Every structure is written in C-alpha cells, then in structure tokens.
Amino acid sequence: MGIVQKPSIASYWSKKSTQTTPIFPATMSRDRYLLLLRYLHYNDNANALPRDHPDHDRLHKLRPLLDHLMARFEELYTPGQNLSVDESLMLYKGRLAFKQYIPSKRARYGIKLYKLCDSSSGYMYRFRVYTGKDSKLAPPDCPPTLSTTEKIVWDLSYPLFGKGYCIYTDNFYTGVPLYKFLYSNGTGACGTIHSNRKGFPTKQFGKQKRGETSALRCGELLAVKYTDKKDVHLLTTIHNECTSAVHVRWRDSPIMKPLCVPDYNRYMGGVDKSDQMLVPYLASRKAYVWYKKLAVHLIQMSMLNAFILYQATHARQITFLKFQESVIESLLCPEENAPIVGEVEDVIRLRDRHFPGYIPPTEKRVTPCKRCRVCARQGRRKESRLHCPDCPSKPGLCVPDCFKIYHTVTHY
C-alpha cells in the first residue's frame, strides 16, 4: 500500500477498471485483511502497568517491536565514521498525549522520533520515540548534569563510544558539557550552537563582516563564529582553526570558510536523507490508531535499512522501488505456482464455456459442499454440492440461477 497509493483501504479490492489491483484480492479477501488489522497487536495489554505507576511505559503496546528492531539495526550494520543526530516527525493528527507540533517539518503534527543515522547512506542505526517531557531518560553511564536534549544524544550514541566516530548535531542538541563528555569517551562531535548556550564564549566574539571568521579554543573545544548572510556559531572537537576555499556555483572566486562549516553541511543530513527516500512510499493511513501507524512506519524504516544493506553488499545496484517490489513478490508468491490474479480469472469466467459439476469427494466428506459465491456476495449463506470446474478458483454455485449470473455479470 506504500507503492500503490489509494484513497481508502476498500479501493485496493475494487474491481472497477480504473482502480483494479488484482494482487490484493488474489492474496486475501478484504474482510480477512481488515479482520487481521483489527486484531493486530505487538504486546499483551494485560501486562501493562497503570498510568499512575512510576514505571508506566507509554510505548508498552510496541515495546517488543521497538526492542527487536533496535537490536537488529545495530547488529547488522557497521556505520561509517560520520553520523548525525536529528529528529523526524511521523504524521499523526489524532488524540495522543505525546503528539508534537513542529512547524518546520513537512508533517507539522505527529509522533517525534530521535534518530542516529549514517551520514553517507542514511541508515538508521539507533532511534528513540519521544513520549513527552515527563518521560524518564536515563542512558547508561550518562552524567546527571547533562540537559534533556544532551541526554538524547548520549542515549543514541553511547554504543559507539571509544571507536573514533564523529557525531554531528544541530543547535537543538549541541552543548559544551555534552561535547566535553563525548570527547572524554573517544567520540568527536561538531554542530551549530545557540550563541546564548551556557559555556559558549559569545561575548568574546566581536562584530564581523560577511565572509569573516573568528575562532576561540579551550582545550579540546573549538568555538567558531562565521558570518555569511548572518552569524553562524559552531562548536567542534574534530576540527582546527584553519579555513578552506569552497567553490560556489554562482560566484567566480572561491569563498573561504572554516573547515567545520563544509563538513557540517556534508554530514548533518543523514536523517533527512532517510526521510526523503521514504516519503514517496509512506503506507500509514489516516484510519490507523497511533501504535499501528507507528509500527507500519518502523517496518518501512526496516525496509529502507534492508535496502541500504543490499546496496552495500551487492555490486548490482537497483532502485528502492525495485527492491520493495522484489521483497513483496517473494513474500506473497514464494512458490513458482503463484495465484492466478483477478484479471485472468475474469477473462476465463466470462469468455470460456462452463459446465457445472459435482464437487469431488475428499477423505473427510463423501459429499462435500461449498458456499455459493453469488449467494455469499448477496449476504446469504447457502451451500451447494455443485461447482464450476472450468474456473481457476472452482467456486461453489447454485444451479441454474447463480451459475448463470456468475458467468455473465462483468464485475463480480
């Protein structure tokens, strides 16, 4: 449903020539799909702690799925040296205690996810679902002096400590205490920072003209002020005070920028890259309750991660669309004798010659019966000993009226 976008779930089972998608009715009936969707759960609600309990988990309905995906994402992929931390918003406008409003995002209203993504490929290595400002965040060995946003970066990146990785953050997460602790744990960091953040030497920077750069160092920390159209403040433990020439298409001569600026622009977009790849294929529907919608979104993120793994291990490159189609076909039609789709059956049903016959006996029943296909469509339950052996699905039919209707009505 992510590849083929339709206005409603019922449209996928429509037999109208302008809407037909034969693979859906060939796989399962609409009612069966809706029944499975209705009773789809990822955890036992009976084990959920009450809301007034101090250990109440707002994500209890999805906890096994979240834990499984997090473990598999880390196990199957070794990210490149540069990663980025940013937030993503899954569209949801229903009633929910931790629903967020972020006007800068495409969705604006929805469920917020914090992600740690590989900057080059967009692979989502770790993630955390935001459940409200009152949620407890206690990552392993996290210094208690860090702010909430700094703890998010720690929580996402602590499995990579001591391995030489570089984390890029924007001004929502960047802080002087965080960068000090990351550096002491063998992890570099770089990011834009609000000029009024505690510990940042804003007052020591003077006024600058466009194109000018100032830098101040305190041990491992380097504070940078670069002026382009407006002042940009950065904090880094990776770069030095040097500048480099950056070529811009609309200028004849190169622009001198601090080393951290082009690197930040290059490596900060890992989360945005994964979101952009997924946008054309989002399958979550308006009618889904929040936890089912979030589960579908995470499963699609798993599909994207699998695609990135495929690209990394195969010389033959394919598009994300082709990869999804290949996975879907292997799941729906694992055997060579794939089910006959609706269009082919309709041609046989309406054009070939058909003669009724008795349903052959089985081991359990000497005189077996089938539900009449026409009567069932009209809401009546009636069984018949006769069927049409010439149709691919061999439907049960009452003779003569239902047999005639089934083989003459176009949309049936």
mmCIF file of C-alpha atoms in Angstrom:
data_model
loop_
_atom_site.group_PDB
_atom_site.id
_atom_site.type_symbol
_atom_site.label_atom_id
_atom_site.label_comp_id
_atom_site.label_asym_id
_atom_site.label_seq_id
_atom_site.Cartn_x
_atom_site.Cartn_y
_atom_site.Cartn_z
ATOM 1 C CA MET A 1 0.000 0.000 0.000
ATOM 2 C CA GLY A 2 3.016 2.254 0.128
ATOM 3 C CA ILE A 3 3.894 1.758 -3.546
ATOM 4 C CA VAL A 4 0.283 1.965 -4.816
ATOM 5 C CA GLN A 5 -1.405 4.945 -3.153
ATOM 6 C CA LYS A 6 -5.218 4.845 -2.989
ATOM 7 C CA PRO A 7 -7.788 6.951 -1.093
ATOM 8 C CA SER A 8 -9.170 4.100 1.031
ATOM 9 C CA ILE A 9 -8.421 0.519 2.016
ATOM 10 C CA ALA A 10 -11.529 -0.730 0.188
ATOM 11 C CA SER A 11 -10.162 0.725 -3.074
ATOM 12 C CA TYR A 12 -7.449 -1.939 -3.176
ATOM 13 C CA TRP A 13 -10.118 -4.620 -3.606
ATOM 14 C CA SER A 14 -12.206 -2.656 -6.122
ATOM 15 C CA LYS A 15 -12.980 -4.392 -9.429
ATOM 16 C CA LYS A 16 -13.550 -1.180 -11.353
ATOM 17 C CA SER A 17 -11.342 -0.961 -14.417
ATOM 18 C CA THR A 18 -9.950 2.391 -13.241
ATOM 19 C CA GLN A 19 -8.954 1.104 -9.783
ATOM 20 C CA THR A 20 -8.313 -2.629 -10.010
ATOM 21 C CA THR A 21 -5.166 -4.034 -8.365
ATOM 22 C CA PRO A 22 -5.521 -7.823 -8.815
ATOM 23 C CA ILE A 23 -2.739 -8.848 -6.427
ATOM 24 C CA PHE A 24 -4.746 -7.784 -3.359
ATOM 25 C CA PRO A 25 -7.867 -9.964 -3.875
ATOM 26 C CA ALA A 26 -5.630 -12.764 -5.146
ATOM 27 C CA THR A 27 -3.704 -12.742 -1.846
ATOM 28 C CA MET A 28 -6.597 -12.424 0.617
ATOM 29 C CA SER A 29 -10.096 -11.024 0.840
ATOM 30 C CA ARG A 30 -10.759 -7.501 2.041
ATOM 31 C CA ASP A 31 -12.704 -8.706 5.086
ATOM 32 C CA ARG A 32 -9.886 -11.006 6.137
ATOM 33 C CA TYR A 33 -7.352 -8.194 5.814
ATOM 34 C CA LEU A 34 -9.499 -5.849 7.914
ATOM 35 C CA LEU A 35 -10.007 -8.597 10.491
ATOM 36 C CA LEU A 36 -6.258 -9.207 10.778
ATOM 37 C CA LEU A 37 -5.623 -5.473 11.016
ATOM 38 C CA ARG A 38 -8.265 -5.118 13.719
ATOM 39 C CA TYR A 39 -6.713 -7.778 15.938
ATOM 40 C CA LEU A 40 -3.087 -6.865 15.218
ATOM 41 C CA HIS A 41 -1.177 -6.398 18.489
ATOM 42 C CA TYR A 42 2.517 -6.349 19.376
ATOM 43 C CA ASN A 43 2.283 -6.840 23.140
ATOM 44 C CA ASP A 44 -0.068 -8.183 25.809
ATOM 45 C CA ASN A 45 -2.175 -5.325 27.170
ATOM 46 C CA ALA A 46 -2.864 -7.337 30.330
ATOM 47 C CA ASN A 47 0.772 -6.853 31.385
ATOM 48 C CA ALA A 48 0.709 -3.061 31.019
ATOM 49 C CA LEU A 49 1.308 -1.050 34.193
ATOM 50 C CA PRO A 50 -1.362 1.538 35.128
ATOM 51 C CA ARG A 51 -0.801 5.183 34.220
ATOM 52 C CA ASP A 52 -0.255 6.255 37.825
ATOM 53 C CA HIS A 53 2.535 3.682 38.273
ATOM 54 C CA PRO A 54 6.046 5.228 38.328
ATOM 55 C CA ASP A 55 7.296 2.674 35.760
ATOM 56 C CA HIS A 56 4.363 3.118 33.355
ATOM 57 C CA ASP A 57 5.504 2.692 29.738
ATOM 58 C CA ARG A 58 3.601 4.756 27.171
ATOM 59 C CA LEU A 59 5.077 2.577 24.432
ATOM 60 C CA HIS A 60 4.088 -0.722 26.063
ATOM 61 C CA LYS A 61 1.954 -1.657 23.044
ATOM 62 C CA LEU A 62 5.063 -1.573 20.840
ATOM 63 C CA ARG A 63 7.858 -2.399 23.283
ATOM 64 C CA PRO A 64 8.792 -5.879 21.879
ATOM 65 C CA LEU A 65 8.858 -4.499 18.329
ATOM 66 C CA LEU A 66 10.934 -1.466 19.334
ATOM 67 C CA ASP A 67 13.477 -3.548 21.247
ATOM 68 C CA HIS A 68 13.780 -6.110 18.449
ATOM 69 C CA LEU A 69 14.301 -3.515 15.708
ATOM 70 C CA MET A 70 16.835 -1.557 17.764
ATOM 71 C CA ALA A 71 18.887 -4.692 18.406
ATOM 72 C CA ARG A 72 18.796 -5.825 14.768
ATOM 73 C CA PHE A 73 19.645 -2.382 13.363
ATOM 74 C CA GLU A 74 22.802 -2.281 15.490
ATOM 75 C CA GLU A 75 23.753 -5.911 14.852
ATOM 76 C CA LEU A 76 23.572 -5.925 11.060
ATOM 77 C CA TYR A 77 25.396 -2.734 10.103
ATOM 78 C CA THR A 78 28.692 -1.021 10.830
ATOM 79 C CA PRO A 79 28.225 2.699 10.142
ATOM 80 C CA GLY A 80 30.799 4.993 8.590
ATOM 81 C CA GLN A 81 32.860 7.365 10.691
ATOM 82 C CA ASN A 82 30.394 10.260 10.453
ATOM 83 C CA LEU A 83 26.862 10.099 11.869
ATOM 84 C CA SER A 84 24.189 12.698 12.557
ATOM 85 C CA VAL A 85 21.553 13.093 15.264
ATOM 86 C CA ASP A 86 18.280 14.769 14.356
ATOM 87 C CA GLU A 87 14.542 14.465 14.844
ATOM 88 C CA SER A 88 11.909 13.158 12.464
ATOM 89 C CA LEU A 89 8.130 13.567 12.590
ATOM 90 C CA MET A 90 5.627 10.880 11.596
ATOM 91 C CA LEU A 91 2.305 12.446 10.617
ATOM 92 C CA TYR A 92 -0.457 11.847 13.171
ATOM 93 C CA LYS A 93 -3.324 14.224 13.983
ATOM 94 C CA GLY A 94 -5.326 12.073 16.385
ATOM 95 C CA ARG A 95 -5.551 12.454 20.139
ATOM 96 C CA LEU A 96 -2.299 11.462 21.812
ATOM 97 C CA ALA A 97 -0.574 12.665 24.976
ATOM 98 C CA PHE A 98 2.863 12.948 23.348
ATOM 99 C CA LYS A 99 1.817 14.302 19.945
ATOM 100 C CA GLN A 100 4.150 17.088 18.798
ATOM 101 C CA TYR A 101 3.765 20.244 16.725
ATOM 102 C CA ILE A 102 6.868 21.243 14.764
ATOM 103 C CA PRO A 103 6.056 23.927 12.138
ATOM 104 C CA SER A 104 9.381 23.470 10.326
ATOM 105 C CA LYS A 105 8.623 19.830 9.485
ATOM 106 C CA ARG A 106 6.631 18.681 6.471
ATOM 107 C CA ALA A 107 4.053 16.862 8.612
ATOM 108 C CA ARG A 108 3.900 19.542 11.387
ATOM 109 C CA TYR A 109 1.729 17.358 13.680
ATOM 110 C CA GLY A 110 2.752 13.873 14.678
ATOM 111 C CA ILE A 111 4.898 11.482 16.682
ATOM 112 C CA LYS A 112 8.508 12.583 17.062
ATOM 113 C CA LEU A 113 11.418 10.193 16.680
ATOM 114 C CA TYR A 114 15.031 10.943 17.533
ATOM 115 C CA LYS A 115 17.372 9.190 15.102
ATOM 116 C CA LEU A 116 21.069 8.449 14.777
ATOM 117 C CA CYS A 117 21.776 7.908 11.082
ATOM 118 C CA ASP A 118 24.811 7.197 8.948
ATOM 119 C CA SER A 119 25.627 10.468 7.177
ATOM 120 C CA SER A 120 26.590 8.887 3.858
ATOM 121 C CA SER A 121 23.932 6.190 3.408
ATOM 122 C CA GLY A 122 21.058 7.364 5.624
ATOM 123 C CA TYR A 123 20.959 4.047 7.535
ATOM 124 C CA MET A 124 19.072 4.463 10.836
ATOM 125 C CA TYR A 125 21.435 2.925 13.383
ATOM 126 C CA ARG A 126 19.522 3.829 16.560
ATOM 127 C CA PHE A 127 16.283 5.626 17.367
ATOM 128 C CA ARG A 128 14.086 6.715 20.262
ATOM 129 C CA VAL A 129 10.384 7.624 20.245
ATOM 130 C CA TYR A 130 9.562 10.822 22.126
ATOM 131 C CA THR A 131 6.881 10.162 24.776
ATOM 132 C CA GLY A 132 6.617 13.548 26.489
ATOM 133 C CA LYS A 133 8.735 15.884 28.577
ATOM 134 C CA ASP A 134 7.884 13.909 31.717
ATOM 135 C CA SER A 135 9.356 10.678 30.320
ATOM 136 C CA LYS A 136 12.345 9.270 32.161
ATOM 137 C CA LEU A 137 15.609 9.301 30.220
ATOM 138 C CA ALA A 138 18.465 7.521 31.964
ATOM 139 C CA PRO A 139 21.057 6.248 29.452
ATOM 140 C CA PRO A 140 23.886 4.049 30.794
ATOM 141 C CA ASP A 141 26.725 5.996 32.483
ATOM 142 C CA CYS A 142 25.144 9.315 31.486
ATOM 143 C CA PRO A 143 26.358 12.308 33.550
ATOM 144 C CA PRO A 144 23.413 13.715 35.546
ATOM 145 C CA THR A 145 24.447 17.297 34.761
ATOM 146 C CA LEU A 146 23.502 16.994 31.076
ATOM 147 C CA SER A 147 20.306 18.620 29.837
ATOM 148 C CA THR A 148 17.440 16.558 28.388
ATOM 149 C CA THR A 149 18.429 17.213 24.773
ATOM 150 C CA GLU A 150 22.065 16.372 25.548
ATOM 151 C CA LYS A 151 20.961 13.109 27.171
ATOM 152 C CA ILE A 152 19.198 12.191 23.918
ATOM 153 C CA VAL A 153 22.498 12.414 22.026
ATOM 154 C CA TRP A 154 24.199 10.352 24.730
ATOM 155 C CA ASP A 155 21.451 7.727 24.647
ATOM 156 C CA LEU A 156 21.677 7.339 20.865
ATOM 157 C CA SER A 157 25.461 7.300 20.570
ATOM 158 C CA TYR A 158 26.825 5.551 23.688
ATOM 159 C CA PRO A 159 27.254 2.116 21.950
ATOM 160 C CA LEU A 160 29.777 3.809 19.635
ATOM 161 C CA PHE A 161 31.945 5.373 22.342
ATOM 162 C CA GLY A 162 35.683 4.767 22.133
ATOM 163 C CA LYS A 163 35.625 3.749 18.453
ATOM 164 C CA GLY A 164 36.635 7.016 16.778
ATOM 165 C CA TYR A 165 33.223 8.054 15.482
ATOM 166 C CA CYS A 166 32.180 11.661 14.816
ATOM 167 C CA ILE A 167 28.679 12.838 15.741
ATOM 168 C CA TYR A 168 27.091 15.867 14.049
ATOM 169 C CA THR A 169 24.259 17.717 15.806
ATOM 170 C CA ASP A 170 22.251 20.896 15.236
ATOM 171 C CA ASN A 171 21.707 23.742 17.701
ATOM 172 C CA PHE A 172 18.867 21.888 19.446
ATOM 173 C CA TYR A 173 21.295 19.296 20.877
ATOM 174 C CA THR A 174 24.744 20.942 20.887
ATOM 175 C CA GLY A 175 26.099 21.923 24.300
ATOM 176 C CA VAL A 176 29.510 22.496 25.875
ATOM 177 C CA PRO A 177 29.124 19.847 28.652
ATOM 178 C CA LEU A 178 27.944 17.219 26.151
ATOM 179 C CA TYR A 179 30.879 17.761 23.806
ATOM 180 C CA LYS A 180 33.342 17.541 26.691
ATOM 181 C CA PHE A 181 31.916 14.211 27.831
ATOM 182 C CA LEU A 182 31.799 12.839 24.272
ATOM 183 C CA TYR A 183 35.449 13.768 23.742
ATOM 184 C CA SER A 184 36.462 12.116 27.015
ATOM 185 C CA ASN A 185 34.739 8.940 25.750
ATOM 186 C CA GLY A 186 36.679 8.849 22.479
ATOM 187 C CA THR A 187 33.958 10.368 20.282
ATOM 188 C CA GLY A 188 34.296 13.584 18.294
ATOM 189 C CA ALA A 189 31.419 15.999 17.751
ATOM 190 C CA CYS A 190 30.576 19.023 15.647
ATOM 191 C CA GLY A 191 27.477 21.155 15.342
ATOM 192 C CA THR A 192 25.820 24.533 15.267
ATOM 193 C CA ILE A 193 25.028 26.040 18.661
ATOM 194 C CA HIS A 194 22.838 28.782 20.078
ATOM 195 C CA SER A 195 25.028 31.739 20.966
ATOM 196 C CA ASN A 196 23.421 32.009 24.413
ATOM 197 C CA ARG A 197 24.198 28.424 25.450
ATOM 198 C CA LYS A 198 25.913 28.138 28.807
ATOM 199 C CA GLY A 199 29.691 27.990 28.452
ATOM 200 C CA PHE A 200 29.826 29.314 24.875
ATOM 201 C CA PRO A 201 32.078 32.430 24.637
ATOM 202 C CA THR A 202 29.665 34.673 22.726
ATOM 203 C CA LYS A 203 30.836 37.919 24.327
ATOM 204 C CA GLN A 204 34.443 37.343 23.280
ATOM 205 C CA PHE A 205 33.459 37.405 19.600
ATOM 206 C CA GLY A 206 33.294 40.863 18.031
ATOM 207 C CA LYS A 207 31.230 42.110 15.125
ATOM 208 C CA GLN A 208 32.223 40.672 11.765
ATOM 209 C CA LYS A 209 31.709 41.492 8.116
ATOM 210 C CA ARG A 210 30.413 38.961 5.629
ATOM 211 C CA GLY A 211 32.973 36.255 4.929
ATOM 212 C CA GLU A 212 34.964 36.785 8.133
ATOM 213 C CA THR A 213 35.737 34.033 10.643
ATOM 214 C CA SER A 214 36.741 34.035 14.314
ATOM 215 C CA ALA A 215 37.761 31.053 16.445
ATOM 216 C CA LEU A 216 38.492 30.507 20.140
ATOM 217 C CA ARG A 217 39.958 27.339 21.618
ATOM 218 C CA CYS A 218 39.693 25.943 25.137
ATOM 219 C CA GLY A 219 41.413 22.567 25.348
ATOM 220 C CA GLU A 220 39.626 20.131 23.058
ATOM 221 C CA LEU A 221 36.763 22.564 22.340
ATOM 222 C CA LEU A 222 36.871 24.955 19.396
ATOM 223 C CA ALA A 223 34.237 27.721 19.213
ATOM 224 C CA VAL A 224 33.772 29.238 15.748
ATOM 225 C CA LYS A 225 31.859 32.270 14.533
ATOM 226 C CA TYR A 226 31.407 32.533 10.765
ATOM 227 C CA THR A 227 29.487 35.368 9.109
ATOM 228 C CA ASP A 228 27.714 34.809 5.805
ATOM 229 C CA LYS A 229 24.217 36.264 5.373
ATOM 230 C CA LYS A 230 24.003 36.041 9.150
ATOM 231 C CA ASP A 231 26.205 34.931 12.025
ATOM 232 C CA VAL A 232 26.687 31.176 12.415
ATOM 233 C CA HIS A 233 28.106 29.772 15.660
ATOM 234 C CA LEU A 234 29.627 26.291 15.770
ATOM 235 C CA LEU A 235 31.274 24.086 18.369
ATOM 236 C CA THR A 236 33.614 21.255 17.406
ATOM 237 C CA THR A 237 36.101 18.808 18.891
ATOM 238 C CA ILE A 238 37.106 17.468 15.467
ATOM 239 C CA HIS A 239 38.470 20.433 13.504
ATOM 240 C CA ASN A 240 41.197 23.041 13.879
ATOM 241 C CA GLU A 241 41.138 26.799 13.260
ATOM 242 C CA CYS A 242 42.093 26.573 9.573
ATOM 243 C CA THR A 243 39.882 27.680 6.692
ATOM 244 C CA SER A 244 39.464 26.193 3.224
ATOM 245 C CA ALA A 245 38.388 27.511 -0.167
ATOM 246 C CA VAL A 246 34.850 26.458 -1.074
ATOM 247 C CA HIS A 247 33.673 26.874 -4.671
ATOM 248 C CA VAL A 248 30.123 28.169 -5.102
ATOM 249 C CA ARG A 249 28.339 27.890 -8.447
ATOM 250 C CA TRP A 250 27.077 31.474 -8.582
ATOM 251 C CA ARG A 251 30.466 33.035 -7.716
ATOM 252 C CA ASP A 252 33.575 33.251 -9.839
ATOM 253 C CA SER A 253 36.015 33.157 -6.933
ATOM 254 C CA PRO A 254 36.006 30.618 -4.063
ATOM 255 C CA ILE A 255 34.812 31.541 -0.556
ATOM 256 C CA MET A 256 36.984 30.962 2.486
ATOM 257 C CA LYS A 257 35.112 29.028 5.165
ATOM 258 C CA PRO A 258 36.172 27.306 8.413
ATOM 259 C CA LEU A 259 36.806 23.575 7.948
ATOM 260 C CA CYS A 260 33.884 22.710 10.209
ATOM 261 C CA VAL A 261 31.289 24.512 8.027
ATOM 262 C CA PRO A 262 31.527 22.394 4.819
ATOM 263 C CA ASP A 263 31.881 19.230 6.911
ATOM 264 C CA TYR A 264 28.765 20.112 8.902
ATOM 265 C CA ASN A 265 26.805 20.758 5.694
ATOM 266 C CA ARG A 266 28.035 17.458 4.245
ATOM 267 C CA TYR A 267 27.461 15.156 7.217
ATOM 268 C CA MET A 268 24.460 16.618 9.049
ATOM 269 C CA GLY A 269 21.869 15.373 6.546
ATOM 270 C CA GLY A 270 21.771 11.649 7.373
ATOM 271 C CA VAL A 271 18.302 11.755 8.973
ATOM 272 C CA ASP A 272 16.871 13.990 6.241
ATOM 273 C CA LYS A 273 18.265 11.632 3.605
ATOM 274 C CA SER A 274 16.469 8.599 5.068
ATOM 275 C CA ASP A 275 13.216 10.565 5.415
ATOM 276 C CA GLN A 276 13.390 11.771 1.810
ATOM 277 C CA MET A 277 13.916 8.239 0.489
ATOM 278 C CA LEU A 278 10.861 7.019 2.397
ATOM 279 C CA VAL A 279 8.409 9.862 1.641
ATOM 280 C CA PRO A 280 7.146 8.560 -1.767
ATOM 281 C CA TYR A 281 6.231 5.177 -0.257
ATOM 282 C CA LEU A 282 4.641 6.002 3.120
ATOM 283 C CA ALA A 283 1.935 3.411 3.772
ATOM 284 C CA SER A 284 0.476 4.636 7.078
ATOM 285 C CA ARG A 285 -3.176 5.593 6.715
ATOM 286 C CA LYS A 286 -5.348 8.143 8.479
ATOM 287 C CA ALA A 287 -7.644 5.472 9.936
ATOM 288 C CA TYR A 288 -4.877 3.667 11.857
ATOM 289 C CA VAL A 289 -4.639 4.058 15.631
ATOM 290 C CA TRP A 290 -1.341 5.602 16.723
ATOM 291 C CA TYR A 291 0.560 2.444 17.663
ATOM 292 C CA LYS A 292 -0.382 0.617 14.449
ATOM 293 C CA LYS A 293 0.595 3.643 12.387
ATOM 294 C CA LEU A 294 3.925 3.911 14.191
ATOM 295 C CA ALA A 295 4.524 0.171 13.756
ATOM 296 C CA VAL A 296 3.928 0.414 10.000
ATOM 297 C CA HIS A 297 6.323 3.375 9.843
ATOM 298 C CA LEU A 298 9.048 1.455 11.688
ATOM 299 C CA ILE A 299 8.566 -1.596 9.461
ATOM 300 C CA GLN A 300 9.022 0.657 6.439
ATOM 301 C CA MET A 301 12.175 2.051 8.030
ATOM 302 C CA SER A 302 13.329 -1.564 8.357
ATOM 303 C CA MET A 303 12.705 -1.998 4.637
ATOM 304 C CA LEU A 304 14.822 1.079 3.903
ATOM 305 C CA ASN A 305 17.631 -0.180 6.146
ATOM 306 C CA ALA A 306 17.482 -3.544 4.376
ATOM 307 C CA PHE A 307 17.775 -1.753 1.034
ATOM 308 C CA ILE A 308 20.877 0.115 2.248
ATOM 309 C CA LEU A 309 22.387 -3.199 3.396
ATOM 310 C CA TYR A 310 21.626 -4.711 -0.020
ATOM 311 C CA GLN A 311 23.373 -1.833 -1.786
ATOM 312 C CA ALA A 312 26.412 -2.199 0.459
ATOM 313 C CA THR A 313 26.796 -5.926 -0.245
ATOM 314 C CA HIS A 314 25.800 -6.236 -3.927
ATOM 315 C CA ALA A 315 27.611 -4.879 -6.954
ATOM 316 C CA ARG A 316 24.370 -4.748 -8.980
ATOM 317 C CA GLN A 317 22.569 -1.591 -7.887
ATOM 318 C CA ILE A 318 18.767 -1.310 -8.047
ATOM 319 C CA THR A 319 16.306 1.377 -7.032
ATOM 320 C CA PHE A 320 14.447 1.366 -3.724
ATOM 321 C CA LEU A 321 11.199 0.797 -5.646
ATOM 322 C CA LYS A 322 12.548 -2.331 -7.379
ATOM 323 C CA PHE A 323 13.886 -3.627 -4.077
ATOM 324 C CA GLN A 324 10.485 -3.255 -2.394
ATOM 325 C CA GLU A 325 8.722 -4.966 -5.288
ATOM 326 C CA SER A 326 11.164 -7.872 -5.118
ATOM 327 C CA VAL A 327 10.631 -8.317 -1.361
ATOM 328 C CA ILE A 328 6.832 -8.134 -1.701
ATOM 329 C CA GLU A 329 6.777 -10.663 -4.536
ATOM 330 C CA SER A 330 8.962 -13.099 -2.589
ATOM 331 C CA LEU A 331 6.641 -12.845 0.440
ATOM 332 C CA LEU A 332 3.351 -13.119 -1.453
ATOM 333 C CA CYS A 333 4.411 -15.672 -4.064
ATOM 334 C CA PRO A 334 7.196 -17.817 -2.571
ATOM 335 C CA GLU A 335 6.383 -20.734 -4.872
ATOM 336 C CA GLU A 336 6.521 -20.940 -8.623
ATOM 337 C CA ASN A 337 2.776 -21.614 -8.859
ATOM 338 C CA ALA A 338 1.718 -18.090 -7.905
ATOM 339 C CA PRO A 339 -2.034 -17.494 -7.535
ATOM 340 C CA ILE A 340 -3.934 -16.503 -10.657
ATOM 341 C CA VAL A 341 -4.770 -12.827 -10.415
ATOM 342 C CA GLY A 342 -8.274 -11.451 -10.827
ATOM 343 C CA GLU A 343 -7.977 -10.137 -14.398
ATOM 344 C CA VAL A 344 -7.017 -13.558 -15.792
ATOM 345 C CA GLU A 345 -9.797 -15.299 -13.890
ATOM 346 C CA ASP A 346 -12.361 -12.753 -15.102
ATOM 347 C CA VAL A 347 -11.396 -13.426 -18.725
ATOM 348 C CA ILE A 348 -11.829 -17.188 -18.236
ATOM 349 C CA ARG A 349 -15.071 -16.717 -16.281
ATOM 350 C CA LEU A 350 -16.781 -14.541 -18.901
ATOM 351 C CA ARG A 351 -15.474 -15.896 -22.237
ATOM 352 C CA ASP A 352 -14.878 -19.647 -21.912
ATOM 353 C CA ARG A 353 -17.518 -22.377 -21.922
ATOM 354 C CA HIS A 354 -18.508 -23.616 -18.464
ATOM 355 C CA PHE A 355 -20.438 -26.649 -17.271
ATOM 356 C CA PRO A 356 -21.412 -27.366 -13.655
ATOM 357 C CA GLY A 357 -20.088 -30.464 -11.938
ATOM 358 C CA TYR A 358 -20.257 -32.179 -8.586
ATOM 359 C CA ILE A 359 -17.534 -31.359 -6.094
ATOM 360 C CA PRO A 360 -15.262 -34.440 -5.897
ATOM 361 C CA PRO A 361 -15.288 -36.366 -2.586
ATOM 362 C CA THR A 362 -12.489 -35.938 -0.050
ATOM 363 C CA GLU A 363 -11.067 -38.085 2.752
ATOM 364 C CA LYS A 364 -13.265 -36.353 5.312
ATOM 365 C CA ARG A 365 -16.514 -35.974 3.357
ATOM 366 C CA VAL A 366 -18.117 -38.189 0.752
ATOM 367 C CA THR A 367 -20.471 -35.442 -0.405
ATOM 368 C CA PRO A 368 -18.593 -32.159 0.180
ATOM 369 C CA CYS A 369 -20.215 -28.753 -0.278
ATOM 370 C CA LYS A 370 -19.041 -25.215 -0.938
ATOM 371 C CA ARG A 371 -20.559 -21.861 -0.164
ATOM 372 C CA CYS A 372 -22.284 -20.404 -3.201
ATOM 373 C CA ARG A 373 -20.178 -17.484 -4.433
ATOM 374 C CA VAL A 374 -23.201 -15.489 -5.656
ATOM 375 C CA CYS A 375 -25.322 -16.050 -2.551
ATOM 376 C CA ALA A 376 -22.399 -15.070 -0.311
ATOM 377 C CA ARG A 377 -21.976 -11.820 -2.254
ATOM 378 C CA GLN A 378 -25.647 -11.036 -1.592
ATOM 379 C CA GLY A 379 -25.314 -11.717 2.147
ATOM 380 C CA ARG A 380 -26.983 -15.148 2.117
ATOM 381 C CA ARG A 381 -25.324 -18.304 3.379
ATOM 382 C CA LYS A 382 -26.186 -21.196 1.098
ATOM 383 C CA GLU A 383 -24.074 -24.237 0.311
ATOM 384 C CA SER A 384 -24.100 -26.202 -2.912
ATOM 385 C CA ARG A 385 -22.831 -29.611 -3.962
ATOM 386 C CA LEU A 386 -22.068 -28.188 -7.408
ATOM 387 C CA HIS A 387 -19.195 -26.011 -8.533
ATOM 388 C CA CYS A 388 -17.631 -24.785 -11.771
ATOM 389 C CA PRO A 389 -14.597 -26.990 -12.516
ATOM 390 C CA ASP A 390 -13.661 -24.819 -15.523
ATOM 391 C CA CYS A 391 -12.967 -21.644 -13.470
ATOM 392 C CA PRO A 392 -9.481 -21.365 -11.889
ATOM 393 C CA SER A 393 -10.855 -20.878 -8.354
ATOM 394 C CA LYS A 394 -13.565 -23.583 -8.812
ATOM 395 C CA PRO A 395 -16.275 -21.590 -6.981
ATOM 396 C CA GLY A 396 -19.324 -23.230 -5.454
ATOM 397 C CA LEU A 397 -22.509 -22.167 -7.287
ATOM 398 C CA CYS A 398 -26.235 -22.834 -7.128
ATOM 399 C CA VAL A 399 -27.771 -24.152 -10.353
ATOM 400 C CA PRO A 400 -29.144 -22.700 -12.538
ATOM 401 C CA ASP A 401 -29.600 -19.044 -11.469
ATOM 402 C CA CYS A 402 -26.362 -18.349 -9.609
ATOM 403 C CA PHE A 403 -24.321 -20.282 -12.171
ATOM 404 C CA LYS A 404 -25.724 -18.069 -14.938
ATOM 405 C CA ILE A 405 -25.210 -14.811 -13.014
ATOM 406 C CA TYR A 406 -21.606 -15.629 -12.116
ATOM 407 C CA HIS A 407 -20.623 -16.284 -15.742
ATOM 408 C CA THR A 408 -22.395 -13.286 -17.306
ATOM 409 C CA VAL A 409 -22.014 -10.328 -14.895
ATOM 410 C CA THR A 410 -18.804 -8.365 -15.584
ATOM 411 C CA HIS A 411 -17.939 -7.057 -12.109
ATOM 412 C CA TYR A 412 -18.451 -9.970 -9.765
#
